[in-house]
mmCIF file of C-alpha atoms and ligand atoms in Angstrom:
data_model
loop_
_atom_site.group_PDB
_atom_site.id
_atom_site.type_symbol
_atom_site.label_atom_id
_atom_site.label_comp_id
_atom_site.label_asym_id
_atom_site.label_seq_id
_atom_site.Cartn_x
_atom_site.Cartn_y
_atom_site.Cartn_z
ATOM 1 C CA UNK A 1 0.000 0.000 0.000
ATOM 2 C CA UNK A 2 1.285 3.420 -0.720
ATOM 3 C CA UNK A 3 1.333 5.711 2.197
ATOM 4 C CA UNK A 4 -0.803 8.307 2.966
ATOM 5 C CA UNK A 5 1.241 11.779 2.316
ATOM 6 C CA UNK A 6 1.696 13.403 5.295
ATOM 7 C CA UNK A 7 0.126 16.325 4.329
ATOM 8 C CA UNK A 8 -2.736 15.470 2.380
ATOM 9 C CA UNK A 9 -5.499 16.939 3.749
ATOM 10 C CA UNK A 10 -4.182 20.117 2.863
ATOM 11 C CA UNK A 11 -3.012 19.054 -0.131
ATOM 12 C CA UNK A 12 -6.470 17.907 -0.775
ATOM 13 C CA UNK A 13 -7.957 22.192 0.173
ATOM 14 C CA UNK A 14 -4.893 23.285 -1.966
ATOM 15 C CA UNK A 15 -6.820 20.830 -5.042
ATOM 16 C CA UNK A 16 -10.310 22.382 -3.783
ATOM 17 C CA UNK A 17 -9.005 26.380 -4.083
ATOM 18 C CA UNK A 18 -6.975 25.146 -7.198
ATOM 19 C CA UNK A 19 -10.641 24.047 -8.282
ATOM 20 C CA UNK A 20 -12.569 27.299 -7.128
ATOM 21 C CA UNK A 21 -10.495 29.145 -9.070
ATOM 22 C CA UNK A 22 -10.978 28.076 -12.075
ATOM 23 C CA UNK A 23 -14.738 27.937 -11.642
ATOM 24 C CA UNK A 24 -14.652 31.831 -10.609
ATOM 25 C CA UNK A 25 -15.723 31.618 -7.303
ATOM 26 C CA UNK A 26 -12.560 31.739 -5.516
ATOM 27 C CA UNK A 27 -10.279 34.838 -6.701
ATOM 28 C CA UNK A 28 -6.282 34.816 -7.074
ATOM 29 C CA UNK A 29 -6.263 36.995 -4.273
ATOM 30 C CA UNK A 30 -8.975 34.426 -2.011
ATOM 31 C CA UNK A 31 -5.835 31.772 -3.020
ATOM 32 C CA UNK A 32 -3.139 33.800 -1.801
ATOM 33 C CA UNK A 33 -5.457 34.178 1.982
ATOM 34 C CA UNK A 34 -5.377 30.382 1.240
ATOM 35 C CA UNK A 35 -1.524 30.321 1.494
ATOM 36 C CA UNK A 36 -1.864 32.186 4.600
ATOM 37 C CA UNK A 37 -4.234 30.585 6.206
ATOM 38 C CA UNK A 38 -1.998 27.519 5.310
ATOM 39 C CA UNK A 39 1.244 28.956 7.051
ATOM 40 C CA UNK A 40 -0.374 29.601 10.322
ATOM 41 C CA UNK A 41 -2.180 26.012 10.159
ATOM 42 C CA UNK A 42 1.122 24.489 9.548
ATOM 43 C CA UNK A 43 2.699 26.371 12.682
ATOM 44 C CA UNK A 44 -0.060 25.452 14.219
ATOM 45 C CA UNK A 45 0.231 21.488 13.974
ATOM 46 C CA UNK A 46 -2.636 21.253 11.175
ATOM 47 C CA UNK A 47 -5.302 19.963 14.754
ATOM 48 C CA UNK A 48 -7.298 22.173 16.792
ATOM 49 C CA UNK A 49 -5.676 22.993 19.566
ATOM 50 C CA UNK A 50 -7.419 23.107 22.971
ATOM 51 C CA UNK A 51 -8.072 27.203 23.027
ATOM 52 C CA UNK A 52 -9.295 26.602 19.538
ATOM 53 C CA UNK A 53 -11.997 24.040 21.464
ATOM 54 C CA UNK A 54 -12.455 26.843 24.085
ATOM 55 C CA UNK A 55 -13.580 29.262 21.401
ATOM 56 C CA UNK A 56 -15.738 26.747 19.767
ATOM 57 C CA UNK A 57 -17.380 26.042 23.145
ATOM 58 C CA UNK A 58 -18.160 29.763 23.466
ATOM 59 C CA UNK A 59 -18.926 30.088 19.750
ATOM 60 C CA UNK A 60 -21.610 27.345 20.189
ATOM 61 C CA UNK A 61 -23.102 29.339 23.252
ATOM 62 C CA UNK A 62 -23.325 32.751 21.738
ATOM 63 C CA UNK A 63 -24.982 30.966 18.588
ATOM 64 C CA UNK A 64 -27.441 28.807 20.052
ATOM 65 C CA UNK A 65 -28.700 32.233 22.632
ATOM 66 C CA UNK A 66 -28.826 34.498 19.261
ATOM 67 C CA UNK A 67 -32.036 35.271 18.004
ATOM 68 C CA UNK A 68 -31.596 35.729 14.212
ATOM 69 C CA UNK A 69 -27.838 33.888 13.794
ATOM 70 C CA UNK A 70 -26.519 34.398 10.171
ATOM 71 C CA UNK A 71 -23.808 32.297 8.592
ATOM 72 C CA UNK A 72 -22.072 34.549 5.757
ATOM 73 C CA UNK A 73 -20.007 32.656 3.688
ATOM 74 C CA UNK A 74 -17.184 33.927 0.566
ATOM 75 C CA UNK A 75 -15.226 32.158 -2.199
ATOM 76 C CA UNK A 76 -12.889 29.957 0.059
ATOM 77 C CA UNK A 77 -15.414 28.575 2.514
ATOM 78 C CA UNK A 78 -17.871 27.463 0.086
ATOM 79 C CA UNK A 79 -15.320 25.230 -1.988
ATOM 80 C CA UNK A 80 -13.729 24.138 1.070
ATOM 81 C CA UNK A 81 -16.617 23.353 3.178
ATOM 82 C CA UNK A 82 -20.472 24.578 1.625
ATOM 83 C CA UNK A 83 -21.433 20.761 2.881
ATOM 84 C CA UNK A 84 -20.533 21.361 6.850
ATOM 85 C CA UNK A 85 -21.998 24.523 6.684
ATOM 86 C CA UNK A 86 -25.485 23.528 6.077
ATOM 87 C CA UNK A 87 -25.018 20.709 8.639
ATOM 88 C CA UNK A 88 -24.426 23.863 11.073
ATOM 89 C CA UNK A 89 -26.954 26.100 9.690
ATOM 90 C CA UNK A 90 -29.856 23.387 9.910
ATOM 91 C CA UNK A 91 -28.661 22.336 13.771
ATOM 92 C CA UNK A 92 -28.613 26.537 14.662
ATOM 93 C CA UNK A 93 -31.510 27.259 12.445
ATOM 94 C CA UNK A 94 -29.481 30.121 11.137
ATOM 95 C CA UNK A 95 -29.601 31.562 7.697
ATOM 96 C CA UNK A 96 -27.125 31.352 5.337
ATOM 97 C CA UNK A 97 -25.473 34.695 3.144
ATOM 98 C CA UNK A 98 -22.932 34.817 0.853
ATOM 99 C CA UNK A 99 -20.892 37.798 1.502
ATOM 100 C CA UNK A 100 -17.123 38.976 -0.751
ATOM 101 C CA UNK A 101 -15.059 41.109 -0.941
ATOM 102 C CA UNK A 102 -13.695 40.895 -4.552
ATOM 103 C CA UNK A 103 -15.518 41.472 -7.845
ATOM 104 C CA UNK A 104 -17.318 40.712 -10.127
ATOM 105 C CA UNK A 105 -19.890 40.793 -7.055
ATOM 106 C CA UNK A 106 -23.408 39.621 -8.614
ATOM 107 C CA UNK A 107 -21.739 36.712 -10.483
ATOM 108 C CA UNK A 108 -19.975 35.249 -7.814
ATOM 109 C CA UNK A 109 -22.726 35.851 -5.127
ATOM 110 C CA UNK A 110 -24.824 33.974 -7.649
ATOM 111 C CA UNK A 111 -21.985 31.070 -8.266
ATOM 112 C CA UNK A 112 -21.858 30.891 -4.353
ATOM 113 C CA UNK A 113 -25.826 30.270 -4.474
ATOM 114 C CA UNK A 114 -25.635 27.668 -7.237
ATOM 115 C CA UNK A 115 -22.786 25.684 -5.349
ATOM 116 C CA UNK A 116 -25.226 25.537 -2.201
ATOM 117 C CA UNK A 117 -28.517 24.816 -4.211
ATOM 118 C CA UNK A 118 -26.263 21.698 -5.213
ATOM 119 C CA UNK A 119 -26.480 20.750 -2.070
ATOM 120 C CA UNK A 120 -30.124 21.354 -1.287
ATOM 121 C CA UNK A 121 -29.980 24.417 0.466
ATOM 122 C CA UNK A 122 -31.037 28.445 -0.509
ATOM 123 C CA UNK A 123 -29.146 30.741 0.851
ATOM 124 C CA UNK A 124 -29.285 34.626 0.162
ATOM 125 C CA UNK A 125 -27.545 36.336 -1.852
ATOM 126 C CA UNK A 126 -29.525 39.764 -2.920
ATOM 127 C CA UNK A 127 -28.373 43.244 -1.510
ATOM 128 C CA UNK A 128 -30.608 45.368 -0.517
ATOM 129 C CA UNK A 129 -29.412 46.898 2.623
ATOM 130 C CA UNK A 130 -25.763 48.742 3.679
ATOM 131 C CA UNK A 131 -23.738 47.929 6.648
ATOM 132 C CA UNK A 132 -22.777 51.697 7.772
ATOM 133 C CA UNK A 133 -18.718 52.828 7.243
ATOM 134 C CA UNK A 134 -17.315 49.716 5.450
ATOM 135 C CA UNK A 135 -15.791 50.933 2.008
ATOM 136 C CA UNK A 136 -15.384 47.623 0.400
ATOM 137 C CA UNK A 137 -18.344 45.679 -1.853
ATOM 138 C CA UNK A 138 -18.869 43.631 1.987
ATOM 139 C CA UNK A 139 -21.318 46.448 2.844
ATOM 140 C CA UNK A 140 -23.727 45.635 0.143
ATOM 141 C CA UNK A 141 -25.991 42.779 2.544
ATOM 142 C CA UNK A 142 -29.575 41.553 2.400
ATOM 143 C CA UNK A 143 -31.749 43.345 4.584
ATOM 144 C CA UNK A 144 -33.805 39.682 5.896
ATOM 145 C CA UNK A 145 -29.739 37.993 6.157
ATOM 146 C CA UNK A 146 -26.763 39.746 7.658
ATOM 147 C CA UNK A 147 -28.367 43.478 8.088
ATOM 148 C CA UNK A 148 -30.725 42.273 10.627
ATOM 149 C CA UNK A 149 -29.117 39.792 12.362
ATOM 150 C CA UNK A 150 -27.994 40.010 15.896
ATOM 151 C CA UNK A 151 -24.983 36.950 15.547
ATOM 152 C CA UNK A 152 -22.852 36.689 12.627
ATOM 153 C CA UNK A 153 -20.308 33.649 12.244
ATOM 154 C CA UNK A 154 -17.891 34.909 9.649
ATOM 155 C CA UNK A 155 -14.952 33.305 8.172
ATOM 156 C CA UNK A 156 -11.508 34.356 6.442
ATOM 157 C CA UNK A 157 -12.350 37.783 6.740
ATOM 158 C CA UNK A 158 -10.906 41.521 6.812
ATOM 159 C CA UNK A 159 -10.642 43.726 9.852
ATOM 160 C CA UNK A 160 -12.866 46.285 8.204
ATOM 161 C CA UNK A 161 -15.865 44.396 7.566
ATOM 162 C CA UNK A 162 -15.636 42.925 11.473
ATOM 163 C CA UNK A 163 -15.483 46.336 12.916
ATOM 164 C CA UNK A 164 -18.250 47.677 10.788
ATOM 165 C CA UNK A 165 -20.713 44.554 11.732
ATOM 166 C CA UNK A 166 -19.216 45.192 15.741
ATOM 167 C CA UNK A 167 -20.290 49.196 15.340
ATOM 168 C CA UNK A 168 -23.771 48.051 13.739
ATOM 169 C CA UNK A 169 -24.687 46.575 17.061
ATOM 170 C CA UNK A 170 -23.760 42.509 16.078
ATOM 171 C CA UNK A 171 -22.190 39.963 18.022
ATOM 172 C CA UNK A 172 -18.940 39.042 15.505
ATOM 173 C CA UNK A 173 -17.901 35.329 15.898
ATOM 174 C CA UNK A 174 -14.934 34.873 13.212
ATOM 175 C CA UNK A 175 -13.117 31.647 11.998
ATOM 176 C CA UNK A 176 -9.460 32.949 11.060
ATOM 177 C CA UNK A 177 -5.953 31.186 11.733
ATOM 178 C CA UNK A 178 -4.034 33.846 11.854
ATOM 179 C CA UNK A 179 -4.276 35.035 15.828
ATOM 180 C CA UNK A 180 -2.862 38.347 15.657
ATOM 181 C CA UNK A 181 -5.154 39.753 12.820
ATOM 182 C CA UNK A 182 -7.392 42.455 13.041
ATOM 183 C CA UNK A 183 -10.444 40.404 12.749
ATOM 184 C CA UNK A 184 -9.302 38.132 15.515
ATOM 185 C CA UNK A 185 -8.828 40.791 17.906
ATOM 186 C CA UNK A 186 -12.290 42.895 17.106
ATOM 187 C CA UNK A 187 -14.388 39.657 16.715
ATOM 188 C CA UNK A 188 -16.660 38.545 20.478
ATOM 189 C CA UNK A 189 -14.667 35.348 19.528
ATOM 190 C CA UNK A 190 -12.463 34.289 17.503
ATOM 191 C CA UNK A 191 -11.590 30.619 16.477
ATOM 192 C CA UNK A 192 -8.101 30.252 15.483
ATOM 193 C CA UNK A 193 -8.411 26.657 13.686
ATOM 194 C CA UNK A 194 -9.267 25.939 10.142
ATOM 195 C CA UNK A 195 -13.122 25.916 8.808
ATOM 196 C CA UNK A 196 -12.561 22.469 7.836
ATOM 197 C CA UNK A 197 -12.234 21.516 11.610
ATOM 198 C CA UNK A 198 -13.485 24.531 13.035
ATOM 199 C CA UNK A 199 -17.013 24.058 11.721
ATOM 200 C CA UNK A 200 -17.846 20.507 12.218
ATOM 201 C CA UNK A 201 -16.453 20.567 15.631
ATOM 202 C CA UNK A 202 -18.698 23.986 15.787
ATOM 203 C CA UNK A 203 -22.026 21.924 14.879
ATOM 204 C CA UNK A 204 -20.783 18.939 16.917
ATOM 205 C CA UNK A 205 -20.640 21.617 19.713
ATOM 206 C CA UNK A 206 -24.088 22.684 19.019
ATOM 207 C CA UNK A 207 -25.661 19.946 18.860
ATOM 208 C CA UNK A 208 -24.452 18.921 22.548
ATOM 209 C CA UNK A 209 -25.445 22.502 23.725
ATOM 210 C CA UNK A 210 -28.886 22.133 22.291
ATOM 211 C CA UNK A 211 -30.050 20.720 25.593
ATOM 212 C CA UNK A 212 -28.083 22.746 28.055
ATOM 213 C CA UNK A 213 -30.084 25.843 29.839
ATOM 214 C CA UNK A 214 -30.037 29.232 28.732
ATOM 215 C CA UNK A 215 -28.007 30.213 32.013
ATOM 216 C CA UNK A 216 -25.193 27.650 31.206
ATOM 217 C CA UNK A 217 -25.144 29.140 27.733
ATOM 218 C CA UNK A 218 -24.698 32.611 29.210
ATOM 219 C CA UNK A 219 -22.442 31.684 31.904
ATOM 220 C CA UNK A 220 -19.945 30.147 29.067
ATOM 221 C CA UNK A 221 -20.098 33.152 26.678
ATOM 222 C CA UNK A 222 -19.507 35.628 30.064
ATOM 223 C CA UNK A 223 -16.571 33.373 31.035
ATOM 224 C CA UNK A 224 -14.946 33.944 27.589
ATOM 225 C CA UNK A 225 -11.891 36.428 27.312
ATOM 226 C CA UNK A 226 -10.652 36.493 23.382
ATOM 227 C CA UNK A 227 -7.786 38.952 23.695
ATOM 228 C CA UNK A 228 -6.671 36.923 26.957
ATOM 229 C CA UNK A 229 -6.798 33.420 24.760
ATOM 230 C CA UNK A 230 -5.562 35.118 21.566
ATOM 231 C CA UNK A 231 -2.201 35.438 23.350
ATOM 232 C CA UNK A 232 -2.014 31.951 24.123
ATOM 233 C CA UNK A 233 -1.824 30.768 20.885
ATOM 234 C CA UNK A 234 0.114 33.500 19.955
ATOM 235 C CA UNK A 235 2.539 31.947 22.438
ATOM 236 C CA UNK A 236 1.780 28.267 21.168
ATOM 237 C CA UNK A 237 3.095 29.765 17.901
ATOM 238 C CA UNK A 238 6.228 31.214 18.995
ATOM 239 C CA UNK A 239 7.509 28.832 21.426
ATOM 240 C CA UNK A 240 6.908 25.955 18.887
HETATM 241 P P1 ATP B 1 -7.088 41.586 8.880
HETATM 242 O O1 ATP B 1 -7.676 42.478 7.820
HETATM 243 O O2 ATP B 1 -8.127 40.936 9.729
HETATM 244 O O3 ATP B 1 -6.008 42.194 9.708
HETATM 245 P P2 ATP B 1 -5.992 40.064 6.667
HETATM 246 O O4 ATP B 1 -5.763 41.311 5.923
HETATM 247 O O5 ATP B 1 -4.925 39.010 6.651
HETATM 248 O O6 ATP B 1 -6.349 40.349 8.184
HETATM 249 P P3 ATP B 1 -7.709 38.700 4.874
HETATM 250 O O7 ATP B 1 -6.911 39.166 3.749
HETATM 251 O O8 ATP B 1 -9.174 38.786 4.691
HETATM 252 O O9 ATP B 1 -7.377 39.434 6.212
HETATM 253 O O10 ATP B 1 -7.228 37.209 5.221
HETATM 254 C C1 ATP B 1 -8.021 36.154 5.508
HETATM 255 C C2 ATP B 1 -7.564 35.411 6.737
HETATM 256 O O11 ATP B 1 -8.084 34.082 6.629
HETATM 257 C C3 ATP B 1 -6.052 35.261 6.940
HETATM 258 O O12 ATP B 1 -5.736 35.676 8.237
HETATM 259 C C4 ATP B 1 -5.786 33.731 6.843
HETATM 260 O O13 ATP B 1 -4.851 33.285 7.776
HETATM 261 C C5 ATP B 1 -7.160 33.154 7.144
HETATM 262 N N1 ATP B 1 -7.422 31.852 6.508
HETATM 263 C C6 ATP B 1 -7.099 31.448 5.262
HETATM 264 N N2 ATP B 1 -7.513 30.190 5.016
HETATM 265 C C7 ATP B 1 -8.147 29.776 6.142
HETATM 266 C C8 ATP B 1 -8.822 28.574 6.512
HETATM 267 N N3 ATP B 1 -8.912 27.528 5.685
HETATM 268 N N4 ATP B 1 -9.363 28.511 7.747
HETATM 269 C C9 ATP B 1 -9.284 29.564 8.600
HETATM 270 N N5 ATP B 1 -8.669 30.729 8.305
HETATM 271 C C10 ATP B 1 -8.107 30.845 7.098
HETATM 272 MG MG1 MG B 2 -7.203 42.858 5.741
#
């Protein structure tokens, strides 16, 4: 038997980007995040780390005690992981938006659409609404999606866009590996793992929580400090 390359799950999101690219939903500059994202995952050990559980355990929380939850979704995390998504969205009943930052907006809104109606589930993908003092094509939302929700899980995103949502009045939860970025410091929580292991453990998480009281919920999203945990895995990082 030949053996398994060592790497090949990432190989195997590398093939996936590779993929989305040439099918126009995933820009150059989405791959080059992707080589990012890759760097810190490597540093990382490629395995959710136990902080990276902590902030899934308080991501779980905050979603299951939101009223209208939103899931917006680009480029990257629909080729990587549309499938895993809708697992979470169905167990949160949370809505689903695709949301990017690079044009040609419409079309790739629309390709976003068509790669979850593949897999049985509508999502929106109109604009109709503005998120107030965000410059980039992100502030162009639908009014019934991200504009009126009160918890947004975001992924792979830019600083701008999470301090926009955070001055609108939302609770930002944000899926990015890199700890020190601006999004992971501005987000409620941040989860530094990958959305291929972030988001099943995320709806595995959920699912367990389901059952829990409303004060347990609480009491695990009060007990959360991101900055404080942040540092840890900055720390993980450094000390190897
Ligand atoms: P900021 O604007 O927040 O300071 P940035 O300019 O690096 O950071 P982006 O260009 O939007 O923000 O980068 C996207 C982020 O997504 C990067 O930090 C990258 O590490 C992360 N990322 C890339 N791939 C993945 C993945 N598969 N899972 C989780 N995070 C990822
Ligand atoms: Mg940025």
């Amino acid at each position: 038997m030949i053996p398994k390359h060592p790497r090949a799950k990432s190989l195997e999101q590398r093939h996936l980007i590779e993929k989305g690219v040439s099918k126009g939903i995933v820009t150059p500059t989405g791959m080059i995040a992707h080589g990012r994202g890759e760097a810190f995952d490597y540093l990382l050990g490629e395995k959710t780390s136990v902080e990276a559980e902590k902030q899934i355990e308080a991501a779980a929380s905050m979603l299951l005690l939101a009223k209208k939850p939103i899931i917006s979704v680009n480029g990257n995390v629909t080729v990587l992981c549309a499938k895993e998504i809708i697992k979470l969205a169905k167990v949160l009943g949370a809505k689903i938006e695709a949301n990017v930052f690079y044009k040609p907006i419409a079309k790739r809104k629309k390709l976003i659409a068509k790669e979850f109606a593949k897999q049985g589930m509508q999502i929106l993908h109109n604009s109709n609404a503005k998120i107030p003092g965000l410059n980039s094509e992100r502030k162009n939302v639908s009014r019934e999606g991200i504009y009126s929700a009160d918890v947004v899980l975001i992924m792979l995103e830019d600083g701008d866009r999470t301090e926009a949502l955070r001055k609108a009045g939302k609770k930002v939860i944000a899926v990015d590996l890199n700890p020190l970025s601006r999004t992971a410091k501005k987000a409620n929580i941040a989860i530094i793992d990958n959305v291929v292991r972030a988001v099943p453990l995320l709806t595995k998480k959920s699912q367990k929580y389901k059952k829990k009281p409303k004060k347990w919920l609480t009491g695990k999203v009060k007990k959360f400090r991101n900055k404080k945990i942040l540092r840890k895995i900055e720390l993980r990082i450094r000390k190897g």
